[in-house]
mmCIF file of C-alpha atoms in Angstrom:
data_model
loop_
_atom_site.group_PDB
_atom_site.id
_atom_site.type_symbol
_atom_site.label_atom_id
_atom_site.label_comp_id
_atom_site.label_asym_id
_atom_site.label_seq_id
_atom_site.Cartn_x
_atom_site.Cartn_y
_atom_site.Cartn_z
ATOM 1 C CA MET A 1322 -9.086 -5.886 -17.934
ATOM 2 C CA GLN A 1323 -9.675 -9.616 -17.695
ATOM 3 C CA GLY A 1324 -12.861 -9.359 -19.748
ATOM 4 C CA GLU A 1325 -11.009 -7.367 -22.415
ATOM 5 C CA GLU A 1326 -8.282 -10.000 -22.604
ATOM 6 C CA MET A 1327 -10.834 -12.808 -23.012
ATOM 7 C CA GLU A 1328 -12.628 -10.832 -25.726
ATOM 8 C CA ASN A 1329 -9.362 -10.346 -27.636
ATOM 9 C CA LYS A 1330 -8.672 -14.068 -27.470
ATOM 10 C CA ARG A 1331 -12.181 -14.841 -28.735
ATOM 11 C CA GLN A 1332 -11.858 -12.399 -31.637
ATOM 12 C CA HIS A 1333 -8.532 -13.857 -32.705
ATOM 13 C CA LYS A 1334 -9.911 -17.363 -32.654
ATOM 14 C CA VAL A 1335 -12.737 -16.205 -34.957
ATOM 15 C CA ILE A 1336 -10.301 -14.424 -37.304
ATOM 16 C CA PHE A 1337 -8.069 -17.462 -37.461
ATOM 17 C CA ALA A 1338 -11.034 -19.720 -38.256
ATOM 18 C CA ILE A 1339 -12.211 -17.379 -41.041
ATOM 19 C CA VAL A 1340 -8.727 -17.224 -42.590
ATOM 20 C CA CYS A 1341 -8.479 -21.002 -42.581
ATOM 21 C CA LEU A 1342 -11.912 -21.378 -44.190
ATOM 22 C CA ILE A 1343 -11.110 -18.839 -46.931
ATOM 23 C CA VAL A 1344 -7.802 -20.464 -47.811
ATOM 24 C CA VAL A 1345 -9.276 -23.961 -47.793
ATOM 25 C CA GLY A 1346 -12.247 -22.802 -49.880
ATOM 26 C CA ILE A 1347 -10.033 -21.219 -52.537
ATOM 27 C CA LEU A 1348 -7.843 -24.320 -52.697
ATOM 28 C CA VAL A 1349 -10.907 -26.558 -53.122
ATOM 29 C CA VAL A 1350 -12.369 -24.433 -55.952
ATOM 30 C CA VAL A 1351 -9.031 -24.239 -57.778
ATOM 31 C CA THR A 1352 -8.457 -27.969 -57.462
ATOM 32 C CA LEU A 1353 -11.935 -28.868 -58.682
ATOM 33 C CA ALA A 1354 -11.787 -26.456 -61.605
ATOM 34 C CA TYR A 1355 -8.334 -27.643 -62.630
ATOM 35 C CA THR A 1356 -9.336 -31.312 -62.563
ATOM 36 C CA GLY A 1357 -12.495 -30.616 -64.553
ATOM 37 C CA VAL A 1358 -14.896 -31.652 -61.820
ATOM 38 C CA VAL A 1359 -16.399 -28.147 -61.963
ATOM 39 C CA SER A 1360 -16.939 -26.499 -65.367
ATOM 40 C CA ILE A 1361 -17.362 -22.767 -65.780
ATOM 41 C CA LYS A 1362 -17.688 -22.622 -69.589
ATOM 42 C CA HIS A 1363 -21.467 -22.084 -69.386
ATOM 43 C CA CYS A 1364 -21.160 -19.186 -66.941
ATOM 44 C CA SER A 1365 -22.194 -15.751 -68.214
ATOM 45 C CA PHE A 1366 -18.893 -14.168 -67.203
ATOM 46 C CA SER A 1367 -16.988 -12.539 -70.074
ATOM 47 C CA ILE A 1368 -13.658 -13.239 -68.376
ATOM 48 C CA ASP A 1369 -11.198 -15.424 -70.240
ATOM 49 C CA TRP A 1370 -10.428 -18.128 -67.663
ATOM 50 C CA LYS A 1371 -7.041 -19.726 -68.156
ATOM 51 C CA TRP A 1372 -6.416 -22.343 -65.549
ATOM 52 C CA ASP A 1373 -2.795 -22.793 -64.531
ATOM 53 C CA LEU A 1374 -2.308 -24.735 -61.305
ATOM 54 C CA TRP A 1375 0.986 -23.078 -60.435
ATOM 55 C CA ASN A 1376 -0.376 -19.532 -60.945
ATOM 56 C CA CYS A 1377 -3.482 -20.358 -58.953
ATOM 57 C CA LEU A 1378 -1.494 -21.765 -56.086
ATOM 58 C CA GLU A 1379 0.762 -18.732 -56.205
ATOM 59 C CA SER A 1380 -2.263 -16.439 -55.936
ATOM 60 C CA VAL A 1381 -3.683 -18.461 -53.090
ATOM 61 C CA GLY A 1382 -0.310 -18.305 -51.354
ATOM 62 C CA THR A 1383 -0.204 -14.543 -51.720
ATOM 63 C CA ILE A 1384 -3.689 -14.173 -50.255
ATOM 64 C CA GLY A 1385 -2.862 -16.566 -47.436
ATOM 65 C CA ALA A 1386 0.414 -14.802 -46.681
ATOM 66 C CA THR A 1387 -1.409 -11.486 -46.467
ATOM 67 C CA PHE A 1388 -3.914 -12.872 -43.979
ATOM 68 C CA VAL A 1389 -1.184 -14.575 -41.969
ATOM 69 C CA ALA A 1390 0.890 -11.383 -41.891
ATOM 70 C CA LEU A 1391 -2.073 -9.369 -40.665
ATOM 71 C CA PHE A 1392 -3.015 -12.040 -38.160
ATOM 72 C CA GLY A 1393 0.603 -12.474 -36.988
ATOM 73 C CA PHE A 1394 1.052 -8.747 -36.498
ATOM 74 C CA ASN A 1395 -2.099 -8.647 -34.407
ATOM 75 C CA LEU A 1396 -0.883 -11.581 -32.322
ATOM 76 C CA LYS A 1397 2.451 -9.845 -31.744
ATOM 77 C CA GLU A 1398 0.623 -6.728 -30.592
ATOM 78 C CA ILE A 1399 -1.501 -8.782 -28.183
ATOM 79 C CA ARG A 1400 1.567 -10.610 -26.854
ATOM 80 C CA GLU A 1401 3.426 -7.342 -26.240
ATOM 81 C CA LYS A 1402 0.381 -5.969 -24.451
ATOM 82 C CA ARG A 1403 0.143 -9.148 -22.354
ATOM 83 C CA TRP A 1404 3.805 -8.947 -21.326
ATOM 84 C CA ALA A 1405 3.850 -5.155 -20.884
ATOM 85 C CA VAL A 1406 3.418 -5.182 -17.090
ATOM 86 C CA ALA A 1407 5.339 -8.349 -16.270
ATOM 87 C CA LYS A 1408 8.495 -7.384 -18.149
ATOM 88 C CA VAL A 1409 9.112 -4.348 -15.903
ATOM 89 C CA VAL A 1410 8.718 -6.196 -12.587
ATOM 90 C CA SER A 1411 12.097 -7.259 -11.197
ATOM 91 C CA SER A 1412 13.813 -8.514 -8.042
ATOM 92 C CA TRP A 1413 17.399 -8.703 -6.818
ATOM 93 C CA ILE A 1414 19.586 -8.852 -3.684
ATOM 94 C CA SER A 1415 22.099 -6.170 -2.801
ATOM 95 C CA GLU A 1416 24.925 -6.718 -0.316
ATOM 96 C CA GLU A 1417 27.175 -4.296 1.535
ATOM 97 C CA ASN A 1418 29.823 -4.573 4.238
ATOM 98 C CA LYS A 1419 29.115 -2.209 7.122
ATOM 99 C CA PRO A 1420 31.126 -1.693 10.338
ATOM 100 C CA ASN A 1421 29.671 -3.092 13.568
ATOM 101 C CA MET A 1422 28.665 -0.968 16.557
ATOM 102 C CA ASP A 1423 32.136 -0.649 18.103
ATOM 103 C CA GLY A 1424 33.950 -0.358 14.780
ATOM 104 C CA THR A 1425 36.049 -3.514 15.223
ATOM 105 C CA ALA A 1426 34.737 -5.589 12.330
ATOM 106 C CA TYR A 1427 32.582 -5.543 9.231
ATOM 107 C CA ILE A 1428 29.122 -7.096 8.994
ATOM 108 C CA ARG A 1429 27.791 -8.232 5.632
ATOM 109 C CA THR A 1430 24.273 -6.857 5.151
ATOM 110 C CA SER A 1431 21.826 -8.271 2.594
ATOM 111 C CA VAL A 1432 18.641 -6.664 1.278
ATOM 112 C CA ILE A 1433 15.945 -8.035 -1.055
ATOM 113 C CA HIS A 1434 14.569 -5.521 -3.589
ATOM 114 C CA ILE A 1435 11.272 -5.980 -5.462
ATOM 115 C CA ASN A 1436 10.491 -3.297 -8.037
ATOM 116 C CA ASN A 1437 7.415 -2.618 -10.163
ATOM 117 C CA GLU A 1438 8.071 0.021 -12.820
ATOM 118 C CA SER A 1439 4.761 -0.483 -14.636
ATOM 119 C CA ALA A 1440 1.722 1.771 -14.429
ATOM 120 C CA GLU A 1441 -0.354 -1.068 -12.944
ATOM 121 C CA PRO A 1442 -0.086 -2.966 -9.646
ATOM 122 C CA VAL A 1443 0.776 -6.656 -9.453
ATOM 123 C CA TYR A 1444 -0.571 -9.079 -6.878
ATOM 124 C CA ASP A 1445 0.320 -12.124 -4.718
ATOM 125 C CA VAL A 1446 4.042 -11.451 -4.927
ATOM 126 C CA THR A 1447 6.367 -14.092 -3.450
ATOM 127 C CA VAL A 1448 10.153 -14.129 -3.379
ATOM 128 C CA ASN A 1449 12.530 -17.036 -2.899
ATOM 129 C CA THR A 1450 16.142 -16.513 -1.902
ATOM 130 C CA THR A 1451 18.416 -19.092 -3.492
ATOM 131 C CA LEU A 1452 22.002 -20.256 -3.012
ATOM 132 C CA ASP A 1453 24.417 -22.201 -5.196
ATOM 133 C CA ASN A 1454 23.140 -20.698 -8.444
ATOM 134 C CA GLY A 1455 19.502 -21.477 -7.663
ATOM 135 C CA LYS A 1456 19.949 -25.082 -6.472
ATOM 136 C CA HIS A 1457 19.306 -24.394 -2.767
ATOM 137 C CA ARG A 1458 16.086 -22.472 -2.017
ATOM 138 C CA LEU A 1459 15.745 -20.749 1.344
ATOM 139 C CA GLY A 1460 12.283 -19.244 0.863
ATOM 140 C CA PRO A 1461 11.267 -15.605 1.346
ATOM 141 C CA LEU A 1462 13.460 -15.125 4.474
ATOM 142 C CA SER A 1463 12.505 -11.736 5.963
ATOM 143 C CA ALA A 1464 10.149 -10.856 3.128
ATOM 144 C CA PRO A 1465 6.492 -11.801 3.765
ATOM 145 C CA ASP A 1466 5.332 -15.209 2.559
ATOM 146 C CA LEU A 1467 2.856 -13.369 0.366
ATOM 147 C CA ILE A 1468 2.817 -9.678 -0.552
ATOM 148 C CA PRO A 1469 -0.834 -9.019 -1.498
ATOM 149 C CA VAL A 1470 -0.142 -5.937 -3.640
ATOM 150 C CA LEU A 1471 2.953 -4.313 -5.126
ATOM 151 C CA PRO A 1472 1.701 -0.887 -6.257
ATOM 152 C CA ALA A 1473 2.655 0.744 -9.531
ATOM 153 C CA HIS A 1474 6.008 2.561 -9.572
ATOM 154 C CA ARG A 1475 7.031 1.159 -6.172
ATOM 155 C CA GLU A 1476 10.056 -0.649 -4.796
ATOM 156 C CA LEU A 1477 9.904 -2.741 -1.625
ATOM 157 C CA GLN A 1478 13.017 -3.627 0.403
ATOM 158 C CA PHE A 1479 13.485 -6.343 3.038
ATOM 159 C CA ASP A 1480 16.569 -6.718 5.229
ATOM 160 C CA ILE A 1481 17.674 -10.381 5.304
ATOM 161 C CA THR A 1482 20.973 -9.831 7.147
ATOM 162 C CA ILE A 1483 20.121 -11.968 10.204
ATOM 163 C CA PRO A 1484 18.579 -14.859 8.187
ATOM 164 C CA MET A 1485 21.722 -14.958 6.026
ATOM 165 C CA LEU A 1486 24.042 -15.336 9.044
ATOM 166 C CA GLY A 1487 23.585 -19.089 8.864
ATOM 167 C CA HIS A 1488 24.949 -19.118 5.296
ATOM 168 C CA ARG A 1489 28.097 -17.017 5.584
ATOM 169 C CA HIS A 1490 30.014 -19.288 3.207
ATOM 170 C CA VAL A 1491 27.835 -18.181 0.278
ATOM 171 C CA ASP A 1492 29.362 -15.481 -1.908
ATOM 172 C CA THR A 1493 26.260 -13.953 -3.491
ATOM 173 C CA PRO A 1494 22.667 -15.082 -2.844
ATOM 174 C CA GLN A 1495 20.117 -14.606 -5.616
ATOM 175 C CA VAL A 1496 16.353 -14.259 -5.615
ATOM 176 C CA THR A 1497 13.405 -15.341 -7.757
ATOM 177 C CA CYS A 1498 10.102 -13.467 -7.793
ATOM 178 C CA THR A 1499 6.632 -14.818 -8.621
ATOM 179 C CA PHE A 1500 3.629 -12.533 -9.111
ATOM 180 C CA VAL A 1501 0.187 -12.254 -10.692
ATOM 181 C CA ASP A 1502 -0.837 -9.440 -13.041
ATOM 182 C CA ALA A 1503 -4.251 -7.789 -13.268
ATOM 183 C CA ASN A 1504 -5.374 -10.353 -15.871
ATOM 184 C CA GLY A 1505 -4.687 -13.279 -13.549
ATOM 185 C CA GLU A 1506 -1.554 -14.405 -15.418
ATOM 186 C CA VAL A 1507 1.213 -15.880 -13.226
ATOM 187 C CA TRP A 1508 4.812 -14.859 -13.924
ATOM 188 C CA GLU A 1509 8.245 -15.680 -12.535
ATOM 189 C CA ARG A 1510 11.390 -13.566 -12.745
ATOM 190 C CA ASP A 1511 14.237 -16.072 -12.440
ATOM 191 C CA ILE A 1512 17.632 -15.557 -10.795
ATOM 192 C CA ASP A 1513 19.190 -14.792 -14.178
ATOM 193 C CA GLY A 1514 16.555 -12.141 -14.939
ATOM 194 C CA LYS A 1515 14.570 -14.240 -17.406
ATOM 195 C CA LEU A 1516 10.788 -13.832 -17.340
ATOM 196 C CA LYS A 1517 8.649 -16.981 -17.537
ATOM 197 C CA ASP A 1518 4.911 -17.407 -17.994
ATOM 198 C CA CYS A 1519 3.846 -19.856 -15.251
ATOM 199 C CA SER A 1520 0.088 -19.524 -15.675
ATOM 200 C CA LYS A 1521 -0.327 -23.190 -16.607
ATOM 201 C CA VAL A 1522 2.099 -24.617 -14.026
ATOM 202 C CA LYS A 1523 0.270 -26.529 -11.297
ATOM 203 C CA PRO A 1524 1.882 -26.717 -7.833
ATOM 204 C CA HIS A 1525 3.379 -30.102 -6.948
ATOM 205 C CA TRP A 1526 5.908 -31.843 -4.710
ATOM 206 C CA VAL A 1527 9.321 -32.776 -6.111
ATOM 207 C CA ASP A 1528 12.309 -34.568 -4.600
ATOM 208 C CA GLN A 1529 15.230 -32.431 -3.528
ATOM 209 C CA GLN A 1530 18.698 -33.370 -4.691
ATOM 210 C CA ASP A 1531 21.511 -33.978 -2.235
ATOM 211 C CA ASP A 1532 23.014 -30.575 -2.969
ATOM 212 C CA GLU A 1533 19.784 -28.706 -2.161
ATOM 213 C CA LEU A 1534 18.828 -30.257 1.179
ATOM 214 C CA PRO A 1535 17.580 -27.756 3.801
ATOM 215 C CA VAL A 1536 20.825 -27.906 5.796
ATOM 216 C CA LYS A 1537 24.323 -28.769 4.636
ATOM 217 C CA GLU A 1538 27.146 -29.670 6.984
ATOM 218 C CA VAL A 1539 28.676 -26.227 6.564
ATOM 219 C CA ASP A 1540 25.317 -24.658 7.582
ATOM 220 C CA ILE A 1541 25.056 -26.450 10.939
ATOM 221 C CA ASN A 1542 25.504 -23.621 13.406
ATOM 222 C CA SER A 1543 23.476 -21.684 15.963
ATOM 223 C CA CYS A 1544 22.828 -18.904 13.438
ATOM 224 C CA ASN A 1545 20.844 -21.268 11.235
ATOM 225 C CA PRO A 1546 17.295 -21.784 12.626
ATOM 226 C CA MET A 1547 16.675 -24.849 10.441
ATOM 227 C CA ALA A 1548 19.778 -26.549 11.849
ATOM 228 C CA VAL A 1549 18.689 -25.732 15.417
ATOM 229 C CA CYS A 1550 15.186 -27.091 14.723
ATOM 230 C CA LEU A 1551 16.533 -30.363 13.278
ATOM 231 C CA VAL A 1552 18.910 -30.870 16.213
ATOM 232 C CA PHE A 1553 16.040 -30.192 18.625
ATOM 233 C CA LEU A 1554 13.685 -32.680 16.948
ATOM 234 C CA ASN A 1555 16.362 -35.381 16.850
ATOM 235 C CA ALA A 1556 17.169 -34.824 20.518
ATOM 236 C CA LEU A 1557 13.465 -34.913 21.349
ATOM 237 C CA LYS A 1558 13.147 -38.338 19.701
ATOM 238 C CA SER A 1559 16.214 -39.857 21.347
ATOM 239 C CA ASP A 1560 16.178 -38.279 24.825
ATOM 240 C CA SER A 1561 13.328 -35.907 25.537
ATOM 241 C CA HIS A 1562 14.581 -35.303 29.096
ATOM 242 C CA GLY A 1563 18.217 -34.769 28.131
ATOM 243 C CA GLU A 1564 20.260 -31.620 28.571
ATOM 244 C CA ALA A 1565 20.738 -31.336 24.801
ATOM 245 C CA VAL A 1566 17.020 -30.584 24.431
ATOM 246 C CA LYS A 1567 16.909 -28.072 27.258
ATOM 247 C CA GLU A 1568 19.997 -26.218 26.025
ATOM 248 C CA LEU A 1569 18.163 -25.446 22.790
ATOM 249 C CA ILE A 1570 15.261 -23.715 24.578
ATOM 250 C CA SER A 1571 15.144 -19.925 24.281
ATOM 251 C CA PRO A 1572 15.938 -18.004 27.481
ATOM 252 C CA TYR A 1573 12.887 -15.881 26.652
ATOM 253 C CA ALA A 1574 10.527 -18.874 26.882
ATOM 254 C CA GLU A 1575 8.401 -18.728 30.023
ATOM 255 C CA GLY A 1576 7.437 -21.846 31.976
ATOM 256 C CA GLN A 1577 10.092 -24.060 30.433
ATOM 257 C CA ASN A 1578 10.583 -25.828 33.771
ATOM 258 C CA ASN A 1579 6.972 -27.030 33.626
ATOM 259 C CA VAL A 1580 7.147 -28.554 30.155
ATOM 260 C CA ASP A 1581 5.797 -32.104 29.805
ATOM 261 C CA TRP A 1582 8.592 -33.456 27.605
ATOM 262 C CA ASP A 1583 6.970 -36.876 27.170
ATOM 263 C CA GLU A 1584 3.813 -35.234 25.829
ATOM 264 C CA LEU A 1585 5.913 -33.051 23.553
ATOM 265 C CA LYS A 1586 7.700 -36.123 22.227
ATOM 266 C CA ARG A 1587 4.407 -37.967 21.676
ATOM 267 C CA LYS A 1588 2.903 -35.079 19.720
ATOM 268 C CA TYR A 1589 5.848 -33.943 17.632
ATOM 269 C CA GLY A 1590 8.533 -36.615 17.851
ATOM 270 C CA LYS A 1591 7.679 -37.999 14.400
ATOM 271 C CA CYS A 1592 7.088 -34.660 12.712
ATOM 272 C CA VAL A 1593 9.441 -33.347 10.033
ATOM 273 C CA PRO A 1594 10.068 -29.715 9.068
ATOM 274 C CA THR A 1595 9.148 -28.245 5.726
ATOM 275 C CA SER A 1596 12.038 -26.969 3.645
ATOM 276 C CA ASN A 1597 11.777 -23.226 4.327
ATOM 277 C CA VAL A 1598 12.165 -20.941 7.343
ATOM 278 C CA ARG A 1599 9.859 -17.940 7.672
ATOM 279 C CA PHE A 1600 10.929 -14.734 9.415
ATOM 280 C CA PRO A 1601 7.867 -12.727 10.500
ATOM 281 C CA ALA A 1602 10.250 -10.336 12.279
ATOM 282 C CA PRO A 1603 14.057 -9.923 12.093
ATOM 283 C CA GLN A 1604 14.699 -11.853 15.341
ATOM 284 C CA VAL A 1605 11.791 -14.304 15.097
ATOM 285 C CA ALA A 1606 11.746 -17.405 12.896
ATOM 286 C CA THR A 1607 9.039 -19.999 12.312
ATOM 287 C CA ILE A 1608 9.268 -23.470 10.775
ATOM 288 C CA LEU A 1609 6.218 -25.515 9.792
ATOM 289 C CA LEU A 1610 6.090 -29.164 10.884
ATOM 290 C CA VAL A 1611 4.194 -31.869 9.007
ATOM 291 C CA ALA A 1612 3.302 -35.348 10.231
ATOM 292 C CA ASP A 1613 3.793 -36.955 6.812
ATOM 293 C CA GLU A 1614 7.373 -38.251 6.971
ATOM 294 C CA SER A 1615 7.292 -39.036 3.247
ATOM 295 C CA LEU A 1616 7.489 -35.286 2.579
ATOM 296 C CA GLN A 1617 10.936 -35.044 4.168
ATOM 297 C CA GLY A 1618 13.503 -34.142 1.545
ATOM 298 C CA LYS A 1619 10.846 -32.757 -0.799
ATOM 299 C CA LYS A 1620 10.036 -29.228 -1.910
ATOM 300 C CA VAL A 1621 7.101 -27.469 -3.532
ATOM 301 C CA GLU A 1622 7.233 -26.194 -7.097
ATOM 302 C CA GLY A 1623 4.511 -23.891 -8.358
ATOM 303 C CA VAL A 1624 2.206 -21.512 -6.516
ATOM 304 C CA GLY A 1625 -0.769 -22.266 -4.277
ATOM 305 C CA LEU A 1626 -0.122 -25.721 -2.828
ATOM 306 C CA THR A 1627 -1.819 -26.230 0.557
ATOM 307 C CA ILE A 1628 0.328 -27.822 3.279
ATOM 308 C CA ASN A 1629 -1.334 -29.696 6.138
ATOM 309 C CA VAL A 1630 0.587 -28.271 9.083
ATOM 310 C CA SER A 1631 0.803 -30.250 12.324
ATOM 311 C CA ALA A 1632 2.613 -27.613 14.362
ATOM 312 C CA VAL A 1633 4.733 -24.484 14.150
ATOM 313 C CA VAL A 1634 8.176 -24.174 15.711
ATOM 314 C CA THR A 1635 8.894 -20.599 16.807
ATOM 315 C CA LEU A 1636 12.502 -19.566 17.408
ATOM 316 C CA THR A 1637 14.058 -16.368 18.771
ATOM 317 C CA PHE A 1638 17.470 -14.894 18.030
ATOM 318 C CA SER A 1639 19.998 -13.284 20.362
ATOM 319 C CA ARG A 1640 23.548 -12.102 19.786
ATOM 320 C CA LYS A 1641 24.822 -14.383 22.553
ATOM 321 C CA ASN A 1642 23.013 -17.652 21.808
ATOM 322 C CA GLY A 1643 21.966 -17.416 18.166
ATOM 323 C CA TRP A 1644 18.631 -19.127 17.448
ATOM 324 C CA ARG A 1645 16.781 -21.047 20.172
ATOM 325 C CA ILE A 1646 13.386 -22.778 20.387
ATOM 326 C CA PHE A 1647 10.767 -20.489 21.933
ATOM 327 C CA HIS A 1648 7.613 -22.548 21.343
ATOM 328 C CA ILE A 1649 6.334 -25.600 19.511
ATOM 329 C CA GLY A 1650 2.635 -26.038 18.805
ATOM 330 C CA ASN A 1651 0.337 -23.205 17.786
ATOM 331 C CA ARG A 1652 1.609 -20.188 15.861
ATOM 332 C CA VAL A 1653 3.105 -17.410 18.025
ATOM 333 C CA LEU A 1654 3.017 -13.823 16.784
ATOM 334 C CA PRO A 1655 6.158 -11.674 17.186
ATOM 335 C CA GLU A 1656 4.279 -9.201 19.404
ATOM 336 C CA GLU A 1657 3.495 -12.025 21.846
ATOM 337 C CA ILE A 1658 7.177 -12.698 22.605
ATOM 338 C CA PRO A 1659 8.615 -10.865 25.656
ATOM 339 C CA PHE A 1660 12.134 -9.819 24.592
ATOM 340 C CA PRO A 1661 14.403 -8.259 27.262
ATOM 341 C CA GLU A 1662 14.727 -4.501 27.313
ATOM 342 C CA GLY A 1663 16.892 -3.218 24.489
ATOM 343 C CA ALA A 1664 17.340 -6.633 22.837
ATOM 344 C CA LEU A 1665 15.608 -5.637 19.596
ATOM 345 C CA ILE A 1666 17.583 -2.441 19.018
ATOM 346 C CA GLN A 1667 21.067 -3.860 19.502
ATOM 347 C CA GLY A 1668 23.313 -4.341 16.519
ATOM 348 C CA LEU A 1669 24.879 -7.617 15.469
ATOM 349 C CA GLY A 1670 28.291 -6.883 16.868
#
């Protein structure tokens, strides 16, 4: 497929060059003949040549228009073929109020949908949940950071109910979707449904505005893992032995009484979190820490930027305590966390 696309581009470049040469050649001959630089009276043609600049230009215009029309139609066909897969890939968030386990209250559930209605798969799919009409980006939430393949005629769904608990004030979250087609073209489906070709966009860091910082005042609660992480890091800097630090440790964390808090402060006291929280499992969250403090308050635009990670903060969720710090350092897989019996199958309320 990629070779076919490159061949089509090459052919159209050749056609365009030929059309330009023909039009320019005709214009040159007409101009020279009209000005008398070239004489055709000694030619053996029996045609009665009557040079009229306006008629000649009109003929040239007709020929040129014909070539342009043919060339333009072919370009339109190629463009439609290029967009054929991307235009039927979509993403959205659905919400529904469901009763809790004992029937005393409603719980707002949120689900990300990613749908590919084309006859071809798409690759390297990423989604980004946004708030405030796209100004505040939360990342993929419970969807994977990268979905290697979205098969043809398939819809994937990801429950983001627990990650959204920290943003209850938001009426309707929205989602963007970035993916790569079989020809290597990069596309983005925006929150308003518009499709953009991002193939030439290079990933880069940009400053976040005040209204799109990772945590707003209204978001500071135990159901927001980013807020818990920031409070923990601040407490670690100011008083690594204080009760405020220890209260933020997950009850599931083993060996917390043997933690060398001074060493922890030395290693990670100056680290800052990246802007997004990842959720490898519904009740497990991870936040990447970087040592470069100049990156605080910045976000990544584009696809494929490598982040030099200093550590990973792993948090666990419980109905009683909300999010708490389970580990800081190396990455911890969800299957390595010893949850109490029944904790993962309990409802939210």
